[in-house]
């Protein structure tokens, strides 16, 4: 049987490229897209090639970037425009195959195995997509062509910008195995450090390592990553429009000022738990696990989670669990820059709880009353807008700006992965 032909298409410097397409003057100066510095979202989200030449990096702070490039021009983020460009690019992909699976706003996998009779080889299709995307949207893409999704992704990362890289069964050991192990998808900084301490620094060393060692270091997830490094990935590309299984629902925010004391922390957590619970109800899901991630002004991050006694989609119960996690693991006198709340261990409303015959009927009645209240709030917000109702304790707080509050309502993370906070933006 012939191998599949999988493409991974990645828009180069997506946010910055969109801004340059909207304002061509940005093309002649080093520029970067960042959040609102006045709301303390002073983090670089994307940069153009001129800024990259100065060493400006995504996710570093604005002041760090300006130390490298004093002439750096900053552009505010326009998320609505980014979604529009993303939809336009994916519409082009869909003209070549119906198997188009977005991986993020600027990345998609395509299975073009059945498209070769009409459009040529995988490399020919990749080059045609690069040409059309550039002509029709003024953006550039890098494309990896391979026999599975993971290697196609590594191929698109291999050479940028505006490039096609072919990874075959014959060349993947020469091309991919010398790369740092941290280049592997799903191998984060912590996992890479664990592997490095065991003498595993490249993808090839990961592929050839003792399986027992990898499981001991990284658990079952490590075993899966090792199979990926060996090219043993058979995961299909989902059809365009197919919904991914949601395994976690989270929301995080960098506050306009540091949270100081319990009152601030309670307000921040309540705000986040309200939005996470609303998303759970929208999906018809309950969670069994709550995770809280805390970031200090010095960018120190801790993440803690706990199992719940019963599955829930109620903001009050998410808040109680989150507040307990913070109290147990953080000195409330210490300032907090960012909080993230993630609900995991998801299941249907009837799958998360087994009630005892002797369950406290008063407790059950109170939970049902709370669910009716929060569901009623969902209906009001759906009809009159997300800002139509809020908790009284949040009305006087100044920890978020109006724009942050609106963004918190419409943007979060619903993903197929294990609990993890969204990146700071």
CSV table of C-alpha atoms in Angstrom, one decimal:
chain,number,residue,atom,x,y,z
A,1,UNK,CA,0.0,0.0,0.0
A,2,UNK,CA,1.3,3.5,-0.9
A,3,UNK,CA,2.1,5.9,1.9
A,4,UNK,CA,-0.3,8.7,2.7
A,5,UNK,CA,0.7,12.2,1.5
A,6,UNK,CA,0.2,14.7,4.4
A,7,UNK,CA,0.9,18.4,4.3
A,8,UNK,CA,1.4,20.7,7.2
A,9,UNK,CA,0.9,24.3,6.2
A,10,UNK,CA,2.1,27.0,8.6
A,11,UNK,CA,1.6,30.7,8.0
A,12,UNK,CA,4.9,32.5,8.6
A,13,UNK,CA,4.9,35.1,11.4
A,14,UNK,CA,1.1,35.1,11.0
A,15,UNK,CA,0.0,38.1,13.2
A,16,UNK,CA,2.8,40.2,11.9
A,17,UNK,CA,2.2,39.1,8.3
A,18,UNK,CA,-1.5,40.1,8.5
A,19,UNK,CA,-0.6,43.5,9.9
A,20,UNK,CA,1.9,44.0,7.0
A,21,UNK,CA,-0.8,42.9,4.5
A,22,UNK,CA,-3.2,45.5,6.1
A,23,UNK,CA,-0.5,48.2,6.4
A,24,UNK,CA,2.4,47.7,3.8
A,25,UNK,CA,4.5,50.4,5.4
A,26,UNK,CA,5.3,47.9,8.1
A,27,UNK,CA,7.2,45.8,5.6
A,28,UNK,CA,10.1,48.3,5.5
A,29,UNK,CA,10.7,48.6,9.3
A,30,UNK,CA,11.3,46.1,12.1
A,31,UNK,CA,7.9,45.6,13.6
A,32,UNK,CA,6.2,43.3,16.1
A,33,UNK,CA,2.6,42.7,17.2
A,34,UNK,CA,2.1,42.9,21.0
A,35,UNK,CA,-0.7,43.0,23.5
A,36,UNK,CA,-1.7,46.3,25.1
A,37,UNK,CA,1.2,47.5,27.3
A,38,UNK,CA,-1.2,49.6,29.4
A,39,UNK,CA,-3.0,46.4,30.2
A,40,UNK,CA,0.3,44.7,31.0
A,41,UNK,CA,0.0,42.6,27.9
A,42,UNK,CA,3.5,43.8,26.9
A,43,UNK,CA,4.5,40.5,25.3
A,44,UNK,CA,5.6,40.0,21.7
A,45,UNK,CA,3.1,37.9,19.8
A,46,UNK,CA,4.7,37.9,16.4
A,47,UNK,CA,7.5,39.8,14.5
A,48,UNK,CA,8.4,40.4,10.9
A,49,UNK,CA,11.7,39.2,9.3
A,50,UNK,CA,13.4,42.6,9.9
A,51,UNK,CA,12.7,42.4,13.6
A,52,UNK,CA,13.7,38.7,13.7
A,53,UNK,CA,17.1,39.8,12.3
A,54,UNK,CA,17.7,41.9,15.5
A,55,UNK,CA,17.0,38.8,17.6
A,56,UNK,CA,13.4,39.8,18.6
A,57,UNK,CA,11.6,36.6,19.8
A,58,UNK,CA,8.0,35.7,20.2
A,59,UNK,CA,6.8,35.6,23.9
A,60,UNK,CA,9.5,37.9,25.2
A,61,UNK,CA,8.5,41.2,26.8
A,62,UNK,CA,8.4,44.4,24.9
A,63,UNK,CA,11.2,46.0,27.0
A,64,UNK,CA,13.4,43.0,26.2
A,65,UNK,CA,12.6,43.3,22.5
A,66,UNK,CA,13.3,47.1,22.5
A,67,UNK,CA,16.7,46.5,24.1
A,68,UNK,CA,17.6,44.4,21.1
A,69,UNK,CA,15.9,46.7,18.6
A,70,UNK,CA,15.4,50.3,19.8
A,71,UNK,CA,13.6,51.2,16.5
A,72,UNK,CA,11.1,48.4,16.9
A,73,UNK,CA,7.6,49.5,15.7
A,74,UNK,CA,4.8,48.0,17.8
A,75,UNK,CA,1.4,47.2,16.3
A,76,UNK,CA,-1.7,46.3,18.4
A,77,UNK,CA,-3.3,42.9,17.8
A,78,UNK,CA,-6.4,42.7,15.7
A,79,UNK,CA,-7.8,39.2,16.5
A,80,UNK,CA,-10.9,39.6,14.3
A,81,UNK,CA,-8.7,40.2,11.3
A,82,UNK,CA,-6.5,37.2,12.1
A,83,UNK,CA,-9.6,35.0,12.2
A,84,UNK,CA,-10.7,36.4,8.8
A,85,UNK,CA,-7.3,35.7,7.2
A,86,UNK,CA,-7.2,32.2,8.7
A,87,UNK,CA,-10.6,31.4,7.2
A,88,UNK,CA,-9.4,32.7,3.8
A,89,UNK,CA,-6.3,30.6,3.9
A,90,UNK,CA,-8.1,27.4,4.9
A,91,UNK,CA,-10.7,28.1,2.2
A,92,UNK,CA,-7.8,27.8,-0.3
A,93,UNK,CA,-6.7,24.5,1.2
A,94,UNK,CA,-10.2,23.1,1.0
A,95,UNK,CA,-10.1,23.5,-2.8
A,96,UNK,CA,-7.5,20.8,-2.9
A,97,UNK,CA,-8.9,18.3,-0.4
A,98,UNK,CA,-11.8,18.0,2.1
A,99,UNK,CA,-9.4,16.6,4.7
A,100,UNK,CA,-8.2,19.9,6.2
A,101,UNK,CA,-7.6,19.9,10.0
A,102,UNK,CA,-6.7,23.2,11.6
A,103,UNK,CA,-4.1,22.8,14.3
A,104,UNK,CA,-4.2,26.4,15.4
A,105,UNK,CA,-5.3,29.7,13.9
A,106,UNK,CA,-2.2,29.7,11.5
A,107,UNK,CA,-1.5,26.0,11.0
A,108,UNK,CA,-3.4,23.2,9.2
A,109,UNK,CA,-2.8,19.6,8.2
A,110,UNK,CA,-4.0,18.4,4.8
A,111,UNK,CA,-4.3,14.8,3.5
A,112,UNK,CA,-3.8,15.1,-0.2
A,113,UNK,CA,-3.4,11.4,-0.9
A,114,UNK,CA,-6.5,11.3,-3.1
A,115,UNK,CA,-5.8,14.6,-4.7
A,116,UNK,CA,-2.6,13.7,-6.6
A,117,UNK,CA,-4.4,12.6,-9.8
A,118,UNK,CA,-5.9,16.1,-10.2
A,119,UNK,CA,-3.2,18.3,-8.8
A,120,UNK,CA,0.1,16.4,-8.9
A,121,UNK,CA,2.5,15.2,-6.3
A,122,UNK,CA,2.6,16.4,-2.6
A,123,UNK,CA,5.4,18.7,-3.4
A,124,UNK,CA,3.6,20.1,-6.4
A,125,UNK,CA,0.5,20.7,-4.4
A,126,UNK,CA,2.5,22.3,-1.6
A,127,UNK,CA,4.2,24.7,-4.0
A,128,UNK,CA,0.9,25.6,-5.7
A,129,UNK,CA,-0.6,26.4,-2.2
A,130,UNK,CA,2.3,28.6,-1.4
A,131,UNK,CA,1.9,30.5,-4.7
A,132,UNK,CA,-1.9,30.9,-4.3
A,133,UNK,CA,-1.8,31.9,-0.6
A,134,UNK,CA,0.8,34.6,-1.4
A,135,UNK,CA,-1.1,35.9,-4.4
A,136,UNK,CA,-4.6,35.9,-2.8
A,137,UNK,CA,-3.9,36.9,0.8
A,138,UNK,CA,-0.4,38.5,0.7
A,139,UNK,CA,0.8,36.0,3.3
A,140,UNK,CA,3.5,33.3,3.0
A,141,UNK,CA,3.4,29.8,4.2
A,142,UNK,CA,5.9,27.0,4.9
A,143,UNK,CA,4.8,23.5,4.0
A,144,UNK,CA,6.1,20.1,5.2
A,145,UNK,CA,5.3,17.1,3.0
A,146,UNK,CA,5.5,13.7,4.5
A,147,UNK,CA,3.8,10.3,5.1
A,148,UNK,CA,2.4,11.3,8.5
A,149,UNK,CA,1.2,14.3,10.5
A,150,UNK,CA,4.1,14.6,12.9
A,151,UNK,CA,6.8,14.5,10.3
A,152,UNK,CA,4.8,16.9,8.1
A,153,UNK,CA,4.7,19.3,11.1
A,154,UNK,CA,8.5,19.0,11.6
A,155,UNK,CA,9.0,19.6,7.9
A,156,UNK,CA,7.1,22.9,7.9
A,157,UNK,CA,9.3,24.0,10.8
A,158,UNK,CA,12.5,22.9,9.1
A,159,UNK,CA,12.8,25.8,6.7
A,160,UNK,CA,11.2,29.2,6.8
A,161,UNK,CA,9.8,31.4,5.5
A,162,UNK,CA,8.0,30.5,2.3
A,163,UNK,CA,9.5,27.0,1.8
A,164,UNK,CA,8.6,23.4,1.0
A,165,UNK,CA,10.4,20.6,2.8
A,166,UNK,CA,9.9,16.9,1.8
A,167,UNK,CA,10.4,14.3,4.6
A,168,UNK,CA,10.3,10.7,3.2
A,169,UNK,CA,10.9,7.3,4.7
A,170,UNK,CA,14.3,7.4,3.0
A,171,UNK,CA,15.5,10.7,4.3
A,172,UNK,CA,13.9,11.3,7.7
A,173,UNK,CA,16.8,9.9,9.7
A,174,UNK,CA,19.2,12.2,8.0
A,175,UNK,CA,17.0,15.3,8.1
A,176,UNK,CA,15.1,15.0,11.4
A,177,UNK,CA,17.0,12.8,13.7
A,178,UNK,CA,19.9,15.3,14.2
A,179,UNK,CA,17.4,18.0,15.4
A,180,UNK,CA,17.2,18.9,19.1
A,181,UNK,CA,14.7,16.7,21.0
A,182,UNK,CA,12.8,19.9,21.9
A,183,UNK,CA,11.9,20.3,18.3
A,184,UNK,CA,9.5,17.4,18.6
A,185,UNK,CA,5.9,18.3,18.8
A,186,UNK,CA,4.6,17.6,22.4
A,187,UNK,CA,8.1,17.7,23.9
A,188,UNK,CA,8.1,20.8,26.0
A,189,UNK,CA,10.9,22.5,28.0
A,190,UNK,CA,10.5,20.4,31.1
A,191,UNK,CA,10.3,17.1,29.1
A,192,UNK,CA,13.4,18.1,27.1
A,193,UNK,CA,15.3,18.9,30.2
A,194,UNK,CA,14.5,15.5,31.7
A,195,UNK,CA,15.6,13.7,28.5
A,196,UNK,CA,18.8,15.8,28.3
A,197,UNK,CA,19.7,14.8,31.9
A,198,UNK,CA,19.4,11.2,30.6
A,199,UNK,CA,21.7,11.9,27.7
A,200,UNK,CA,18.9,12.2,25.1
A,201,UNK,CA,19.4,15.4,23.2
A,202,UNK,CA,18.3,14.7,19.7
A,203,UNK,CA,15.2,13.3,18.0
A,204,UNK,CA,17.2,10.4,16.8
A,205,UNK,CA,18.4,9.5,20.3
A,206,UNK,CA,14.8,9.7,21.5
A,207,UNK,CA,13.8,7.3,18.8
A,208,UNK,CA,16.5,4.8,19.6
A,209,UNK,CA,16.4,5.1,23.4
A,210,UNK,CA,15.3,2.2,25.7
A,211,UNK,CA,11.5,2.2,25.9
A,212,UNK,CA,11.5,1.5,29.6
A,213,UNK,CA,13.7,4.5,30.2
A,214,UNK,CA,11.4,6.8,28.2
A,215,UNK,CA,8.4,5.6,30.1
A,216,UNK,CA,10.1,6.1,33.4
A,217,UNK,CA,11.1,9.6,32.4
A,218,UNK,CA,7.9,10.8,30.7
A,219,UNK,CA,5.2,8.3,31.4
A,220,UNK,CA,2.8,7.0,28.8
A,221,UNK,CA,3.0,10.3,26.9
A,222,UNK,CA,6.7,9.7,26.4
A,223,UNK,CA,6.1,6.4,24.8
A,224,UNK,CA,3.8,8.0,22.3
A,225,UNK,CA,6.4,10.7,21.5
A,226,UNK,CA,9.0,8.1,21.0
A,227,UNK,CA,6.8,6.3,18.4
A,228,UNK,CA,6.4,9.7,16.7
A,229,UNK,CA,10.1,10.1,16.5
A,230,UNK,CA,10.3,6.7,14.8
A,231,UNK,CA,7.8,7.8,12.2
A,232,UNK,CA,5.1,5.6,13.6
A,233,UNK,CA,2.2,8.0,13.5
A,234,UNK,CA,-1.1,6.8,11.9
A,235,UNK,CA,-3.4,9.5,13.2
A,236,UNK,CA,-5.8,10.5,10.4
A,237,UNK,CA,-6.4,14.1,9.2
A,238,UNK,CA,-9.9,15.0,10.3
A,239,UNK,CA,-12.3,16.3,7.6
A,240,UNK,CA,-12.8,20.0,7.3
A,241,UNK,CA,-15.3,21.2,9.9
A,242,UNK,CA,-15.1,18.1,12.0
A,243,UNK,CA,-15.1,18.9,15.7
A,244,UNK,CA,-12.1,17.7,17.8
A,245,UNK,CA,-12.9,15.9,21.1
A,246,UNK,CA,-12.7,18.5,23.8
A,247,UNK,CA,-10.6,17.2,26.8
A,248,UNK,CA,-10.0,20.5,28.6
A,249,UNK,CA,-11.6,23.9,28.9
A,250,UNK,CA,-9.6,26.7,30.2
A,251,UNK,CA,-9.2,30.5,30.4
A,252,UNK,CA,-6.4,32.7,31.6
A,253,UNK,CA,-5.7,36.4,31.8
A,254,UNK,CA,-2.8,38.7,32.6
A,255,UNK,CA,-4.3,41.4,34.8
A,256,UNK,CA,-3.9,45.1,34.3
A,257,UNK,CA,-2.2,45.3,37.7
A,258,UNK,CA,-0.8,42.7,40.0
A,259,UNK,CA,-3.3,40.9,42.3
A,260,UNK,CA,-2.6,41.9,45.9
A,261,UNK,CA,-4.3,40.0,48.7
A,262,UNK,CA,-7.2,37.6,49.0
A,263,UNK,CA,-9.9,40.0,47.7
A,264,UNK,CA,-8.1,40.5,44.4
A,265,UNK,CA,-7.4,36.8,44.0
A,266,UNK,CA,-11.0,35.9,44.7
A,267,UNK,CA,-12.2,38.4,42.1
A,268,UNK,CA,-9.8,37.1,39.5
A,269,UNK,CA,-10.7,33.4,40.1
A,270,UNK,CA,-14.4,34.2,40.1
A,271,UNK,CA,-14.1,35.9,36.8
A,272,UNK,CA,-12.2,33.0,35.2
A,273,UNK,CA,-14.4,30.2,36.8
A,274,UNK,CA,-17.5,32.0,35.5
A,275,UNK,CA,-16.3,31.8,31.9
A,276,UNK,CA,-15.0,28.3,32.2
A,277,UNK,CA,-18.3,27.0,33.7
A,278,UNK,CA,-20.3,28.8,31.0
A,279,UNK,CA,-18.2,27.0,28.3
A,280,UNK,CA,-18.7,23.6,30.0
A,281,UNK,CA,-22.5,24.2,30.0
A,282,UNK,CA,-22.3,25.2,26.4
A,283,UNK,CA,-20.7,21.9,25.5
A,284,UNK,CA,-23.0,19.9,27.8
A,285,UNK,CA,-20.0,18.7,29.9
A,286,UNK,CA,-18.9,18.4,33.5
A,287,UNK,CA,-15.3,18.3,34.8
A,288,UNK,CA,-13.8,16.0,37.4
A,289,UNK,CA,-10.5,17.9,37.7
A,290,UNK,CA,-9.6,21.6,38.2
A,291,UNK,CA,-6.2,23.0,37.5
A,292,UNK,CA,-4.9,26.5,38.5
A,293,UNK,CA,-1.8,28.1,37.0
A,294,UNK,CA,-0.2,31.1,38.8
A,295,UNK,CA,2.4,33.4,37.3
A,296,UNK,CA,4.3,35.9,39.4
A,297,UNK,CA,5.5,39.3,38.2
A,298,UNK,CA,9.0,37.7,37.9
A,299,UNK,CA,7.4,35.1,35.5
A,300,UNK,CA,7.7,32.2,37.9
A,301,UNK,CA,4.9,29.7,37.1
A,302,UNK,CA,3.4,27.0,39.3
A,303,UNK,CA,0.6,24.7,38.3
A,304,UNK,CA,-1.6,22.7,40.7
A,305,UNK,CA,-4.7,20.5,40.3
A,306,UNK,CA,-7.1,18.5,42.3
A,307,UNK,CA,-9.8,15.9,41.8
A,308,UNK,CA,-13.4,17.0,42.6
A,309,UNK,CA,-15.8,14.8,44.7
A,310,UNK,CA,-18.3,15.1,41.9
A,311,UNK,CA,-18.4,16.3,38.3
A,312,UNK,CA,-19.5,19.9,37.9
A,313,UNK,CA,-20.3,22.6,35.5
A,314,UNK,CA,-21.0,25.2,38.2
A,315,UNK,CA,-18.9,28.3,38.6
A,316,UNK,CA,-19.4,28.3,42.3
A,317,UNK,CA,-17.9,24.9,42.7
A,318,UNK,CA,-15.0,25.6,40.3
A,319,UNK,CA,-14.3,28.7,42.3
A,320,UNK,CA,-14.3,26.9,45.6
A,321,UNK,CA,-11.8,24.3,44.3
A,322,UNK,CA,-9.6,26.9,42.6
A,323,UNK,CA,-9.5,29.2,45.7
A,324,UNK,CA,-8.5,26.2,47.9
A,325,UNK,CA,-5.7,25.3,45.5
A,326,UNK,CA,-4.4,28.9,45.6
A,327,UNK,CA,-4.6,29.1,49.4
A,328,UNK,CA,-2.7,25.7,49.8
A,329,UNK,CA,0.0,26.6,47.3
A,330,UNK,CA,0.5,30.3,47.2
A,331,UNK,CA,1.3,33.0,49.8
A,332,UNK,CA,-1.7,35.4,49.3
A,333,UNK,CA,0.6,38.3,50.3
A,334,UNK,CA,2.7,37.7,47.2
A,335,UNK,CA,1.6,39.5,44.0
A,336,UNK,CA,0.2,37.5,41.1
A,337,UNK,CA,0.5,38.7,37.5
A,338,UNK,CA,-1.5,36.0,35.7
A,339,UNK,CA,-4.1,33.3,36.6
A,340,UNK,CA,-5.4,30.4,34.5
A,341,UNK,CA,-8.2,28.0,35.4
A,342,UNK,CA,-8.6,24.8,33.4
A,343,UNK,CA,-11.3,22.2,33.7
A,344,UNK,CA,-10.3,18.6,32.7
A,345,UNK,CA,-11.5,15.1,33.1
A,346,UNK,CA,-14.5,16.0,31.1
A,347,UNK,CA,-17.6,13.9,30.5
A,348,UNK,CA,-21.4,14.3,30.0
A,349,UNK,CA,-23.5,15.7,32.7
A,350,UNK,CA,-24.7,12.2,33.7
A,351,UNK,CA,-21.2,10.5,33.6
A,352,UNK,CA,-19.4,12.3,36.4
A,353,UNK,CA,-21.3,11.5,39.5
A,354,UNK,CA,-22.8,8.5,41.3
A,355,UNK,CA,-25.2,9.6,44.0
A,356,UNK,CA,-25.5,7.7,47.2
A,357,UNK,CA,-28.9,6.6,48.4
A,358,UNK,CA,-28.2,8.6,51.5
A,359,UNK,CA,-27.0,11.7,49.7
A,360,UNK,CA,-27.9,14.9,51.5
A,361,UNK,CA,-31.1,16.0,49.7
A,362,UNK,CA,-30.6,19.6,50.8
A,363,UNK,CA,-27.2,19.6,49.1
A,364,UNK,CA,-28.6,18.2,45.9
A,365,UNK,CA,-31.4,20.7,46.0
A,366,UNK,CA,-29.0,23.6,46.5
A,367,UNK,CA,-26.8,22.4,43.5
A,368,UNK,CA,-29.9,22.2,41.3
A,369,UNK,CA,-30.9,25.7,42.4
A,370,UNK,CA,-27.4,27.0,41.6
A,371,UNK,CA,-27.5,25.3,38.2
A,372,UNK,CA,-30.8,26.9,37.3
A,373,UNK,CA,-29.4,30.3,38.3
A,374,UNK,CA,-26.3,30.0,36.2
A,375,UNK,CA,-28.2,28.6,33.3
A,376,UNK,CA,-30.5,31.6,33.5
A,377,UNK,CA,-27.4,33.9,33.4
A,378,UNK,CA,-26.3,32.0,30.3
A,379,UNK,CA,-29.6,32.8,28.6
A,380,UNK,CA,-29.5,36.5,29.5
A,381,UNK,CA,-25.9,36.9,28.3
A,382,UNK,CA,-26.8,35.0,25.1
A,383,UNK,CA,-29.6,37.4,24.4
A,384,UNK,CA,-28.2,40.7,25.6
A,385,UNK,CA,-24.5,40.3,25.4
A,386,UNK,CA,-21.8,38.8,27.6
A,387,UNK,CA,-21.5,42.0,29.7
A,388,UNK,CA,-25.2,42.1,30.6
A,389,UNK,CA,-24.8,40.2,33.9
A,390,UNK,CA,-21.9,40.0,36.3
A,391,UNK,CA,-21.3,39.1,39.9
A,392,UNK,CA,-21.7,42.1,42.3
A,393,UNK,CA,-18.2,41.5,43.7
A,394,UNK,CA,-16.7,42.1,40.2
A,395,UNK,CA,-18.4,45.4,39.5
A,396,UNK,CA,-16.0,47.5,41.5
A,397,UNK,CA,-12.7,45.7,40.8
A,398,UNK,CA,-10.1,47.3,38.6
A,399,UNK,CA,-8.0,44.2,37.9
A,400,UNK,CA,-9.1,44.1,34.3
A,401,UNK,CA,-9.8,46.7,31.7
A,402,UNK,CA,-13.1,46.7,29.8
A,403,UNK,CA,-11.5,45.3,26.7
A,404,UNK,CA,-9.9,42.5,28.7
A,405,UNK,CA,-13.2,41.6,30.2
A,406,UNK,CA,-14.8,41.5,26.8
A,407,UNK,CA,-12.0,39.4,25.4
A,408,UNK,CA,-12.1,37.0,28.4
A,409,UNK,CA,-15.7,36.2,27.5
A,410,UNK,CA,-15.1,35.3,23.9
A,411,UNK,CA,-11.6,33.8,23.9
A,412,UNK,CA,-10.5,30.8,25.9
A,413,UNK,CA,-8.9,27.4,25.3
A,414,UNK,CA,-10.9,24.3,24.4
A,415,UNK,CA,-8.5,21.7,23.4
A,416,UNK,CA,-7.7,18.0,22.9
A,417,UNK,CA,-4.7,18.1,25.2
A,418,UNK,CA,-4.3,17.5,28.8
A,419,UNK,CA,-4.8,20.5,31.2
A,420,UNK,CA,-2.5,23.4,30.3
A,421,UNK,CA,-3.0,27.1,30.6
A,422,UNK,CA,-3.1,29.1,27.4
A,423,UNK,CA,-0.1,31.2,26.4
A,424,UNK,CA,0.1,34.7,27.8
A,425,UNK,CA,-1.0,37.1,25.1
